[in-house]
CSV table of C-alpha atoms and ligand atoms in Angstrom, one decimal:
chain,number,residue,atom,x,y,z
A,1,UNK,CA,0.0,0.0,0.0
A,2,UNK,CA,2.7,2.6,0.7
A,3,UNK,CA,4.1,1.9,-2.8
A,4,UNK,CA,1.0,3.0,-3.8
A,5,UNK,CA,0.7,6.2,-1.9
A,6,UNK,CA,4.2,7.5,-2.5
A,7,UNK,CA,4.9,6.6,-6.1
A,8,UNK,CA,8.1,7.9,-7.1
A,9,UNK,CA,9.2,9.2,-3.5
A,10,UNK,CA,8.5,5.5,-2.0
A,11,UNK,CA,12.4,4.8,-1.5
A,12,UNK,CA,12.6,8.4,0.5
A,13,UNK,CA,9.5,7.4,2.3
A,14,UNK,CA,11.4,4.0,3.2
A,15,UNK,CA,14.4,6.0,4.5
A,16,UNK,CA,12.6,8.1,6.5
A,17,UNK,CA,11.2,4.7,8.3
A,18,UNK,CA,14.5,2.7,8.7
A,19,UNK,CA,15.7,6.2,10.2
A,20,UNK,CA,12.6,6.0,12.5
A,21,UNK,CA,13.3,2.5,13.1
A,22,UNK,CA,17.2,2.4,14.3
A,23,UNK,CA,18.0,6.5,14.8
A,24,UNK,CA,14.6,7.4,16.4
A,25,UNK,CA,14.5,4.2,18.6
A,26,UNK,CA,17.9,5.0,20.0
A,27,UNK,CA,17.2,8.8,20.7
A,28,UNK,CA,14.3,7.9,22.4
A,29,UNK,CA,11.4,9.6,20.1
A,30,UNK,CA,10.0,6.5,18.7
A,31,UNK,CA,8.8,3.8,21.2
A,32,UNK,CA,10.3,0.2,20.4
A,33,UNK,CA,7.1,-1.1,20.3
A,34,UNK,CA,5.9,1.5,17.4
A,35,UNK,CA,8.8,-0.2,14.7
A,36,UNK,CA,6.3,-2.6,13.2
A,37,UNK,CA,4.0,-0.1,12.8
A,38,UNK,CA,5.7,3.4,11.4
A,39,UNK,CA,4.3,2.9,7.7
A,40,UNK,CA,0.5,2.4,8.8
A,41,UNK,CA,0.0,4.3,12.0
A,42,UNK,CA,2.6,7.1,11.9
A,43,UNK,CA,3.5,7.6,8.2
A,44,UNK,CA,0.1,6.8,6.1
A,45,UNK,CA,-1.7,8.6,8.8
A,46,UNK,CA,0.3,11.7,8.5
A,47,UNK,CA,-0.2,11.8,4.8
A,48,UNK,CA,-3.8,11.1,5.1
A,49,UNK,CA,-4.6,15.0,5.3
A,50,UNK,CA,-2.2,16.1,1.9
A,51,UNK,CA,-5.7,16.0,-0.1
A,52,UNK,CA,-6.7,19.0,2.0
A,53,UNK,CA,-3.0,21.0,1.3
A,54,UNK,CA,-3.6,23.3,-1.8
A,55,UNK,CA,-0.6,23.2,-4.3
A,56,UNK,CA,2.3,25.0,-3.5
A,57,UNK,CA,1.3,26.2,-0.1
A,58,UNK,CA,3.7,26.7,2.7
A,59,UNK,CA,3.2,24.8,6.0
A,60,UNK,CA,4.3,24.9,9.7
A,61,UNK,CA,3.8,21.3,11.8
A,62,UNK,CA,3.6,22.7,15.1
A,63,UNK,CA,5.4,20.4,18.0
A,64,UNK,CA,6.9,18.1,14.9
A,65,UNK,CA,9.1,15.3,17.3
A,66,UNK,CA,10.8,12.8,15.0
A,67,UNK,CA,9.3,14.9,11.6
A,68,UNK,CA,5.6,13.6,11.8
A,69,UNK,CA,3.3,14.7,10.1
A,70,UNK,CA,5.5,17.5,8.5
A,71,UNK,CA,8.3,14.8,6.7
A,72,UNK,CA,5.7,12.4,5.0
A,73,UNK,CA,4.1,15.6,3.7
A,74,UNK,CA,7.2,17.0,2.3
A,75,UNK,CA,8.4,13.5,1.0
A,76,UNK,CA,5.1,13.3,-0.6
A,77,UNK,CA,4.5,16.4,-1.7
A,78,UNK,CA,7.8,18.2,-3.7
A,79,UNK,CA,5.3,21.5,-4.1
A,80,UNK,CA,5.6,22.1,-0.5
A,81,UNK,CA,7.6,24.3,1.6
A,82,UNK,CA,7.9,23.0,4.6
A,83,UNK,CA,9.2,24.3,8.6
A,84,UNK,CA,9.2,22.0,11.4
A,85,UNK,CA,8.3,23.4,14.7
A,86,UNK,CA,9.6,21.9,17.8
A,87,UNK,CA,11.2,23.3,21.2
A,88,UNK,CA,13.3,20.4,22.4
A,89,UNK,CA,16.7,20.8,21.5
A,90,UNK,CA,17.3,16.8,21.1
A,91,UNK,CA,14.7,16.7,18.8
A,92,UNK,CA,15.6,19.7,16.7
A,93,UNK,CA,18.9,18.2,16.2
A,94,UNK,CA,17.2,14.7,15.5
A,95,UNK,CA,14.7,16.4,12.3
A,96,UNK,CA,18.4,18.6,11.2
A,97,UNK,CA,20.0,15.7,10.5
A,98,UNK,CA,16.9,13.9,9.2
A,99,UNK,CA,16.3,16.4,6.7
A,100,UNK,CA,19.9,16.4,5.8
A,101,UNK,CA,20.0,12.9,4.9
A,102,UNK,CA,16.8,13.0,3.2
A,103,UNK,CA,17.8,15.6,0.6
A,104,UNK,CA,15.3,18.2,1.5
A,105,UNK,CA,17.2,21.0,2.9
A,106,UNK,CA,16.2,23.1,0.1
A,107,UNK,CA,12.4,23.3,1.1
A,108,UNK,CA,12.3,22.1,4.4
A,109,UNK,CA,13.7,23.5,7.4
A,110,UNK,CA,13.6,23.1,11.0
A,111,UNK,CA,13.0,25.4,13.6
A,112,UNK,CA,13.6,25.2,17.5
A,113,UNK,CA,10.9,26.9,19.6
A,114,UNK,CA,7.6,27.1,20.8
A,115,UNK,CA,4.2,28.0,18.4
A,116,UNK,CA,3.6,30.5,21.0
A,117,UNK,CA,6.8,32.6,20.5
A,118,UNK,CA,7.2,32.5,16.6
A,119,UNK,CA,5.5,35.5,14.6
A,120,UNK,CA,5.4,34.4,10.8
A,121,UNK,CA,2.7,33.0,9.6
A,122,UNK,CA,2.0,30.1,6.8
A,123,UNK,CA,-0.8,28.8,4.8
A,124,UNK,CA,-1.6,26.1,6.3
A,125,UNK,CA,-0.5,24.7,9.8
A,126,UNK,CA,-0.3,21.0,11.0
A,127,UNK,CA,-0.1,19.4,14.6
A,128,UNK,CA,-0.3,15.9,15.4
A,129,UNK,CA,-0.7,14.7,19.0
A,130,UNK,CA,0.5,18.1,20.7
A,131,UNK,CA,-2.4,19.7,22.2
A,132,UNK,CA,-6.2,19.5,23.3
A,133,UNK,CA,-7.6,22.2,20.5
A,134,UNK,CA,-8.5,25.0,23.0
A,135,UNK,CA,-4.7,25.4,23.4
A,136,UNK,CA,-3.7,24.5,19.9
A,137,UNK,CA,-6.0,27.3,19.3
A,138,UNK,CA,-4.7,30.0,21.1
A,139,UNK,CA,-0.7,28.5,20.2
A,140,UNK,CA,-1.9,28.5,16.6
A,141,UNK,CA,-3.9,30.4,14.8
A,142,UNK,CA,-2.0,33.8,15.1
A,143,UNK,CA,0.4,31.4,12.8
A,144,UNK,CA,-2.3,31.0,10.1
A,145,UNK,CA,-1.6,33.4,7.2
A,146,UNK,CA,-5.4,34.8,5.6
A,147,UNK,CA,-7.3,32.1,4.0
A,148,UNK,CA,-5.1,29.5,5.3
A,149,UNK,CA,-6.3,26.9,7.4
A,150,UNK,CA,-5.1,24.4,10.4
A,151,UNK,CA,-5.3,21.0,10.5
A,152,UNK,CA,-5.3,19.3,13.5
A,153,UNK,CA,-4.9,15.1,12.9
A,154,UNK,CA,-6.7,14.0,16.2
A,155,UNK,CA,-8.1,10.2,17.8
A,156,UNK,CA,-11.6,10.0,18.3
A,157,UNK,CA,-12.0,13.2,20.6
A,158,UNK,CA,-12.4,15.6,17.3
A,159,UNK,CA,-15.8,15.9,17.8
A,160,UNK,CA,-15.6,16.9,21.3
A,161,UNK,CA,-12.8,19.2,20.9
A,162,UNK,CA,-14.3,20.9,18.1
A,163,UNK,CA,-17.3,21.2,20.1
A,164,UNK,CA,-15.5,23.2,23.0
A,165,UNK,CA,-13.7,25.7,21.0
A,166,UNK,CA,-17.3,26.7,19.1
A,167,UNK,CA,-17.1,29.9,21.3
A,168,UNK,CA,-13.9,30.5,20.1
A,169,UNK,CA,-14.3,29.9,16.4
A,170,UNK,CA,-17.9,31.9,16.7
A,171,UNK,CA,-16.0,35.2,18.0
A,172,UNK,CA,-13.1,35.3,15.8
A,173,UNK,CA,-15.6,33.8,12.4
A,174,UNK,CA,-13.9,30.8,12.1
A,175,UNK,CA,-15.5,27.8,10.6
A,176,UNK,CA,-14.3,23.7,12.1
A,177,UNK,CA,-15.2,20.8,10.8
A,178,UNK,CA,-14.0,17.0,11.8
A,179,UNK,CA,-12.6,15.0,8.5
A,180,UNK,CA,-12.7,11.3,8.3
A,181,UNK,CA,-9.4,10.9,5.8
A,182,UNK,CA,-7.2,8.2,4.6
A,183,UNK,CA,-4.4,8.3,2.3
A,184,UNK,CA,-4.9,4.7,0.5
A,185,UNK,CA,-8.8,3.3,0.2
A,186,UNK,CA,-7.3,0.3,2.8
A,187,UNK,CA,-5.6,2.6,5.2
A,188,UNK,CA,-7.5,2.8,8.2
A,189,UNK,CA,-8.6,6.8,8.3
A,190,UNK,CA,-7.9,8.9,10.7
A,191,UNK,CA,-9.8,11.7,12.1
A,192,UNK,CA,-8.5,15.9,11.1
A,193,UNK,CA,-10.1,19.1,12.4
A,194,UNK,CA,-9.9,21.3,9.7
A,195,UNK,CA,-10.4,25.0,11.5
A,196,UNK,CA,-10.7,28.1,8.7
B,1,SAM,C1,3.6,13.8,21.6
B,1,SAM,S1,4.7,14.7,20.7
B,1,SAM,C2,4.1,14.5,19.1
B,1,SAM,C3,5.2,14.6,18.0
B,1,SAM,C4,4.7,14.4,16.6
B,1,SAM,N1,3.9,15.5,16.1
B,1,SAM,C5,4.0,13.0,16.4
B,1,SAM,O1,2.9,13.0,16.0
B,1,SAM,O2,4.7,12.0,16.6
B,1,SAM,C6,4.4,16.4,21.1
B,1,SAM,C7,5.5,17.3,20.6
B,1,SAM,O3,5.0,18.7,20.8
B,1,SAM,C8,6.1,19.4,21.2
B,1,SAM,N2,5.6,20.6,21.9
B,1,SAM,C9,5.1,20.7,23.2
B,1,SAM,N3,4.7,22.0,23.5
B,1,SAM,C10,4.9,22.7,22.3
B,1,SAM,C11,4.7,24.1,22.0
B,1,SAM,N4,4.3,25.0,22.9
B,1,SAM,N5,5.1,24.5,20.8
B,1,SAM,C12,5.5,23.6,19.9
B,1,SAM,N6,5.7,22.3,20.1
B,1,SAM,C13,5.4,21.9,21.3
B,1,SAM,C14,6.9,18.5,22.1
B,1,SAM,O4,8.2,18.9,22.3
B,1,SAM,C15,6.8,17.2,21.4
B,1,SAM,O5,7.8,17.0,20.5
């Protein structure tokens, strides 16, 4: 199935993994127990939400860790320019070298600090398991340039969480939705609130 999804990047895709695998085991920012399961829970599910990325757009993952969702995306998708957001030194050092080895220095680069401190803002910004969505809300959305949009990849508590920011979205006329999407008709799909 991943040959499917990537295509032509597949063998990039497949680095990024054995990195995750040995690299991101020893560092501590990939649980042992995750190894047999990077391509379908980690790595399809962070692609799962590039149908909802417009061409060419410029996106921040917020709180990246070991790259995810933010290196799928840009091994997915060459259009994109990508910046990985994350405050821990050991794991800004871990996505430097990453994207190094990966070749995508040119359009991808890695930034240590918190959303809450950085002042540019991007067409479209991505988290994945770093906050409940009131506080992804107030961290994010002063980073999400006019007409862009943030895509939260969340478990089974979308609907709740999109339900306790309503006030929120209401005052600053903001729309949320919860996305069921998948990046393969057999991968299992995973749940994104789309805020805009
Ligand atoms: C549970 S990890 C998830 C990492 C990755 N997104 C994933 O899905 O595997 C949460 C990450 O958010 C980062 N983080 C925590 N607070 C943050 C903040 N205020 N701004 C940006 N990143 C933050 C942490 O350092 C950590 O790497």
């Amino acid at each position: 199935m991943e040959h499917e999804v990537f295509g032509d990047s597949y063998e990039q895709g497949r680095q990024y993994v054995d990195i995750l695998a040995s690299r991101g085991v020893d560092w501590g920012l990939i649980g042992p127990r995750e190894v047999d399961r990077l391509w379908s829970r980690h790595v399809l599910n962070s692609v799962a939400i590039e149908q909802l990325i417009n061409h060419g757009s410029s996106v921040l993952d917020v709180g990246s860790g070991a790259g995810l969702p933010g290196i799928p995306l840009a091994i997915l998708r060459p259009d994109l320019t990508v910046t990985l957001l994350e405050p821990l030194l050991r794991r800004a050092n871990f996505l430097t070298e990453v994207v190094d080895e990966l070749g995508l220095a040119e359009r991808v680069s890695v930034v240590r600090g918190r959303a809450e401190d950085q002042d540019q803002t991007y067409q479209v910004v991505t988290c994945r398991a770093v906050a409940a969505l009131p506080k992804l809300l107030t961290w994010c959305l002063p980073l999400v340039a006019p007409h862009g949009q943030l895509l939260a990849i969340k478990g089974e508590s979308a609907e709740q969480e999109l339900i306790d920011v309503q006030g929120t979205l209401r005052k600053r006329r903001l729309t949320g939705q919860v996305l069921s999407v998948a990046a393969h008709t057999d991968a299992e799909p995973t749940w994104v609130v789309r805020i805009r």
